[in-house]
PDB file of C-alpha atoms (C1' of nucleotides) in Angstrom:
ATOM      1  CA  MET A   1      -0.259  -0.108  -0.450  1.00 60.00           C
ATOM      2  CA  GLN A   2       1.815   3.109  -1.166  1.00 60.00           C
ATOM      3  CA  GLN A   3       1.094   6.422   1.062  1.00 78.00           C
ATOM      4  CA  LYS A   4       0.575   9.666  -0.694  1.00 90.00           C
ATOM      5  CA  THR A   5       3.773  11.873  -0.706  1.00 92.00           C
ATOM      6  CA  PHE A   6       3.916  15.448   0.697  1.00 95.00           C
ATOM      7  CA  THR A   7       2.997  16.945  -2.315  1.00 95.00           C
ATOM      8  CA  GLU A   8      -0.003  14.858  -3.640  1.00 95.00           C
ATOM      9  CA  ARG A   9      -1.759  15.372   0.176  1.00 95.00           C
ATOM     10  CA  VAL A  10      -0.761  19.316  -0.970  1.00 97.00           C
ATOM     11  CA  ILE A  11      -2.689  19.419  -4.131  1.00 97.00           C
ATOM     12  CA  ASP A  12      -5.964  16.877  -2.229  1.00 95.00           C
ATOM     13  CA  ILE A  13      -6.109  19.563   0.394  1.00 96.00           C
ATOM     14  CA  ILE A  14      -6.032  22.650  -1.991  1.00 97.00           C
ATOM     15  CA  ARG A  15      -9.188  20.508  -4.251  1.00 96.00           C
ATOM     16  CA  GLU A  16     -10.949  21.223  -1.282  1.00 95.00           C
ATOM     17  CA  ILE A  17     -10.709  24.203  -1.024  1.00 96.00           C
ATOM     18  CA  PRO A  18     -14.238  25.551  -1.194  1.00 95.00           C
ATOM     19  CA  PRO A  19     -15.289  28.806  -3.022  1.00 97.00           C
ATOM     20  CA  GLY A  20     -15.919  31.788  -1.316  1.00 97.00           C
ATOM     21  CA  LYS A  21     -12.910  30.675   0.893  1.00 96.00           C
ATOM     22  CA  VAL A  22      -9.549  30.864   1.426  1.00 97.00           C
ATOM     23  CA  ALA A  23      -6.643  28.587   3.227  1.00 97.00           C
ATOM     24  CA  THR A  24      -2.887  29.993   3.780  1.00 97.00           C
ATOM     25  CA  TYR A  25       0.626  27.879   2.318  1.00 97.00           C
ATOM     26  CA  GLY A  26       1.795  27.652   6.411  1.00 96.00           C
ATOM     27  CA  GLY A  27      -2.185  25.849   7.438  1.00 96.00           C
ATOM     28  CA  ILE A  28      -1.927  23.504   4.011  1.00 97.00           C
ATOM     29  CA  ALA A  29       1.539  22.299   4.941  1.00 96.00           C
ATOM     30  CA  GLU A  30       0.536  21.356   8.496  1.00 95.00           C
ATOM     31  CA  ARG A  31      -2.318  19.277   7.150  1.00 95.00           C
ATOM     32  CA  ALA A  32      -0.029  18.238   4.268  1.00 95.00           C
ATOM     33  CA  GLY A  33       2.116  16.405   7.886  1.00 93.00           C
ATOM     34  CA  ASN A  34       4.036  19.117   8.224  1.00 95.00           C
ATOM     35  CA  PRO A  35       3.654  22.733   9.612  1.00 94.00           C
ATOM     36  CA  ARG A  36       7.158  24.194   8.024  1.00 94.00           C
ATOM     37  CA  ALA A  37       6.701  22.903   5.013  1.00 96.00           C
ATOM     38  CA  ALA A  38       4.750  26.169   3.738  1.00 96.00           C
ATOM     39  CA  ARG A  39       7.560  26.445   1.168  1.00 96.00           C
ATOM     40  CA  GLN A  40       6.903  24.203  -0.269  1.00 96.00           C
ATOM     41  CA  VAL A  41       2.905  24.275  -0.701  1.00 97.00           C
ATOM     42  CA  ALA A  42       3.897  27.883  -2.338  1.00 96.00           C
ATOM     43  CA  ARG A  43       6.638  25.439  -5.186  1.00 96.00           C
ATOM     44  CA  VAL A  44       3.686  23.539  -5.394  1.00 96.00           C
ATOM     45  CA  LEU A  45       1.015  25.891  -6.641  1.00 96.00           C
ATOM     46  CA  HIS A  46       3.648  27.196  -8.708  1.00 94.00           C
ATOM     47  CA  SER A  47       4.783  24.209 -10.654  1.00 93.00           C
ATOM     48  CA  SER A  48       1.158  22.358 -11.644  1.00 92.00           C
ATOM     49  CA  SER A  49      -1.988  24.843 -10.206  1.00 94.00           C
ATOM     50  CA  ARG A  50      -1.896  25.000 -13.808  1.00 93.00           C
ATOM     51  CA  LYS A  51      -1.686  21.007 -15.273  1.00 91.00           C
ATOM     52  CA  ARG A  52      -4.213  19.553 -12.175  1.00 94.00           C
ATOM     53  CA  GLY A  53      -6.318  22.508 -11.917  1.00 94.00           C
ATOM     54  CA  LEU A  54      -5.985  23.651  -8.224  1.00 96.00           C
ATOM     55  CA  PRO A  55      -7.748  26.706  -6.921  1.00 97.00           C
ATOM     56  CA  TRP A  56      -4.586  27.800  -6.905  1.00 97.00           C
ATOM     57  CA  HIS A  57      -6.149  32.058  -6.313  1.00 97.00           C
ATOM     58  CA  ARG A  58      -7.526  30.286  -2.836  1.00 97.00           C
ATOM     59  CA  VAL A  59      -4.246  30.489  -1.488  1.00 98.00           C
ATOM     60  CA  ILE A  60      -2.641  33.244   0.260  1.00 97.00           C
ATOM     61  CA  ASN A  61       0.278  33.812   3.073  1.00 96.00           C
ATOM     62  CA  LYS A  62      -0.789  34.143   6.577  1.00 96.00           C
ATOM     63  CA  GLN A  63      -0.851  37.505   6.683  1.00 95.00           C
ATOM     64  CA  GLY A  64      -3.906  37.264   4.850  1.00 96.00           C
ATOM     65  CA  ARG A  65      -2.157  39.412   1.774  1.00 96.00           C
ATOM     66  CA  ILE A  66      -1.578  38.042  -1.512  1.00 96.00           C
ATOM     67  CA  ALA A  67       1.549  36.688  -2.258  1.00 95.00           C
ATOM     68  CA  LEU A  68       2.172  37.250  -6.126  1.00 94.00           C
ATOM     69  CA  LYS A  69       2.102  40.891  -7.556  1.00 92.00           C
ATOM     70  CA  ASP A  70       1.796  42.916 -10.411  1.00 92.00           C
ATOM     71  CA  GLN A  71      -0.446  40.649 -13.258  1.00 93.00           C
ATOM     72  CA  GLY A  72      -0.430  37.805 -10.921  1.00 94.00           C
ATOM     73  CA  TYR A  73      -1.980  39.865  -7.788  1.00 95.00           C
ATOM     74  CA  GLU A  74      -4.807  41.418  -9.758  1.00 95.00           C
ATOM     75  CA  ARG A  75      -5.710  37.325 -11.499  1.00 95.00           C
ATOM     76  CA  GLN A  76      -5.721  36.427  -8.181  1.00 97.00           C
ATOM     77  CA  LYS A  77      -7.260  40.005  -6.644  1.00 97.00           C
ATOM     78  CA  ALA A  78     -10.220  38.992  -9.681  1.00 97.00           C
ATOM     79  CA  LEU A  79     -10.892  35.429  -9.381  1.00 97.00           C
ATOM     80  CA  LEU A  80     -11.264  35.970  -5.254  1.00 97.00           C
ATOM     81  CA  GLU A  81     -13.788  38.852  -6.028  1.00 97.00           C
ATOM     82  CA  ALA A  82     -15.080  37.253  -8.405  1.00 98.00           C
ATOM     83  CA  GLU A  83     -16.404  33.949  -5.440  1.00 97.00           C
ATOM     84  CA  GLY A  84     -17.499  37.324  -3.285  1.00 97.00           C
ATOM     85  CA  ILE A  85     -14.332  37.912  -1.170  1.00 97.00           C
ATOM     86  CA  TYR A  86     -13.506  41.473   0.311  1.00 97.00           C
ATOM     87  CA  LEU A  87     -10.640  43.022  -0.181  1.00 96.00           C
ATOM     88  CA  ASP A  88      -9.478  46.250   1.400  1.00 92.00           C
ATOM     89  CA  LEU A  89      -7.447  48.680  -0.043  1.00 87.00           C
ATOM     90  CA  LYS A  90      -4.546  47.936   1.024  1.00 85.00           C
ATOM     91  CA  GLY A  91      -5.880  44.202  -0.191  1.00 88.00           C
ATOM     92  CA  ASN A  92      -5.795  42.603   2.898  1.00 94.00           C
ATOM     93  CA  VAL A  93      -8.345  39.778   3.327  1.00 97.00           C
ATOM     94  CA  ASP A  94     -10.200  38.753   6.867  1.00 96.00           C
ATOM     95  CA  LEU A  95      -9.363  35.829   7.720  1.00 96.00           C
ATOM     96  CA  GLU A  96     -10.936  35.631  10.733  1.00 95.00           C
ATOM     97  CA  GLU A  97     -14.265  35.550   8.354  1.00 96.00           C
ATOM     98  CA  TYR A  98     -13.122  33.849   5.069  1.00 97.00           C
ATOM     99  CA  LEU A  99     -10.130  31.301   6.236  1.00 96.00           C
ATOM    100  CA  TRP A 100     -11.823  27.664   5.507  1.00 95.00           C
ATOM    101  CA  ASN A 101     -11.776  25.884   8.527  1.00 86.00           C
ATOM    102  CA  PRO A 102     -11.627  22.017   7.840  1.00 79.00           C
ATOM    103  CA  ILE A 103     -13.110  20.590  10.573  1.00 70.00           C
ATOM    104  CA  GLY A 104     -16.716  21.853  10.714  1.00 58.00           C
ATOM    105  CA  GLY A 105     -16.622  20.814   6.408  1.00 52.00           C
ATOM    106  CA  LEU A 106     -15.501  17.826   7.570  1.00 52.00           C
ATOM    107  CA  ILE A 107     -17.324  15.730  10.026  1.00 51.00           C
TER     108      ILE A 107
ATOM    109  C1'  DG B   1      25.240  12.916  -4.273  1.00 57.95           C
ATOM    110  C1'  DC B   2      24.514  18.041  -4.735  1.00 57.95           C
ATOM    111  C1'  DC B   3      21.574  22.888  -5.498  1.00 57.95           C
ATOM    112  C1'  DA B   4      18.521  25.862  -7.235  1.00 57.95           C
ATOM    113  C1'  DT B   5      13.956  26.050  -6.100  1.00 57.95           C
ATOM    114  C1'  DG B   6       9.970  28.633  -4.428  1.00 57.95           C
ATOM    115  C1'  DG B   7       2.912  32.767  -4.872  1.00 57.95           C
ATOM    116  C1'  DC B   8       7.146  31.119   3.251  1.00 57.95           C
ATOM    117  C1'  DT B   9       7.252  32.305   8.276  1.00 57.95           C
ATOM    118  C1'  DA B  10       8.343  32.904  13.344  1.00 57.95           C
ATOM    119  C1'  DG B  11      11.625  35.778  15.755  1.00 57.95           C
ATOM    120  C1'  DT B  12      14.958  39.447  16.693  1.00 57.95           C
ATOM    121  C1'  DA B  13      17.133  43.294  16.352  1.00 57.95           C
TER     122       DA B  13
ATOM    123  C1'  DG C   1      15.853  29.120   8.236  1.00 57.95           C
ATOM    124  C1'  DC C   2      13.055  25.965   7.084  1.00 57.95           C
ATOM    125  C1'  DC C   3      12.533  21.339   3.223  1.00 57.95           C
ATOM    126  C1'  DA C   4       9.833  17.944  -0.561  1.00 57.95           C
ATOM    127  C1'  DT C   5      11.583  17.534  -5.405  1.00 57.95           C
ATOM    128  C1'  DG C   6      13.607  17.567  -9.940  1.00 57.95           C
ATOM    129  C1'  DG C   7      17.028  17.932 -12.692  1.00 57.95           C
ATOM    130  C1'  DC C   8      22.343  16.497 -13.350  1.00 57.95           C
ATOM    131  C1'  DT C   9      27.057  15.410 -11.981  1.00 57.95           C
ATOM    132  C1'  DA C  10      30.199  12.476 -10.443  1.00 57.95           C
ATOM    133  C1'  DG C  11      31.952   8.594  -8.922  1.00 57.95           C
ATOM    134  C1'  DT C  12      31.198   3.189 -10.431  1.00 57.95           C
ATOM    135  C1'  DA C  13      30.277  -1.017 -12.375  1.00 57.95           C
TER     136       DA C  13
END
DNA sequence: GCCATGGCTAGTA
DNA sequence: GCCATGGCTAGTA
């Protein structure tokens, strides 16, 4: 029986983030089994969100901010707003309101 | 093996 | 500083 790799678990988790909610790099890494592998989540997003069709835009940093810059920032912001997520003037998302809580959602 | 990568982050000066 | 991958290199058989 083959265990899933860290990367596979990360991908599965990202897939589960529901529309209108967001998750953080660190939070995803933690759920996937390694709280310190946040950068790994970023790498996965960068390398396979296109081919795997992941909802990459629903992943932001722990400060509630979009990590991308320039065009990437604009694209992500537009996609989040299209799902009803509000970003303030500084581009901050209120994690209290929008952070996905997988516990409640899976029970 | 070694090294770069990468959309991070906890914890200092 | 952290760390899971992928790619590339040296050094054996």
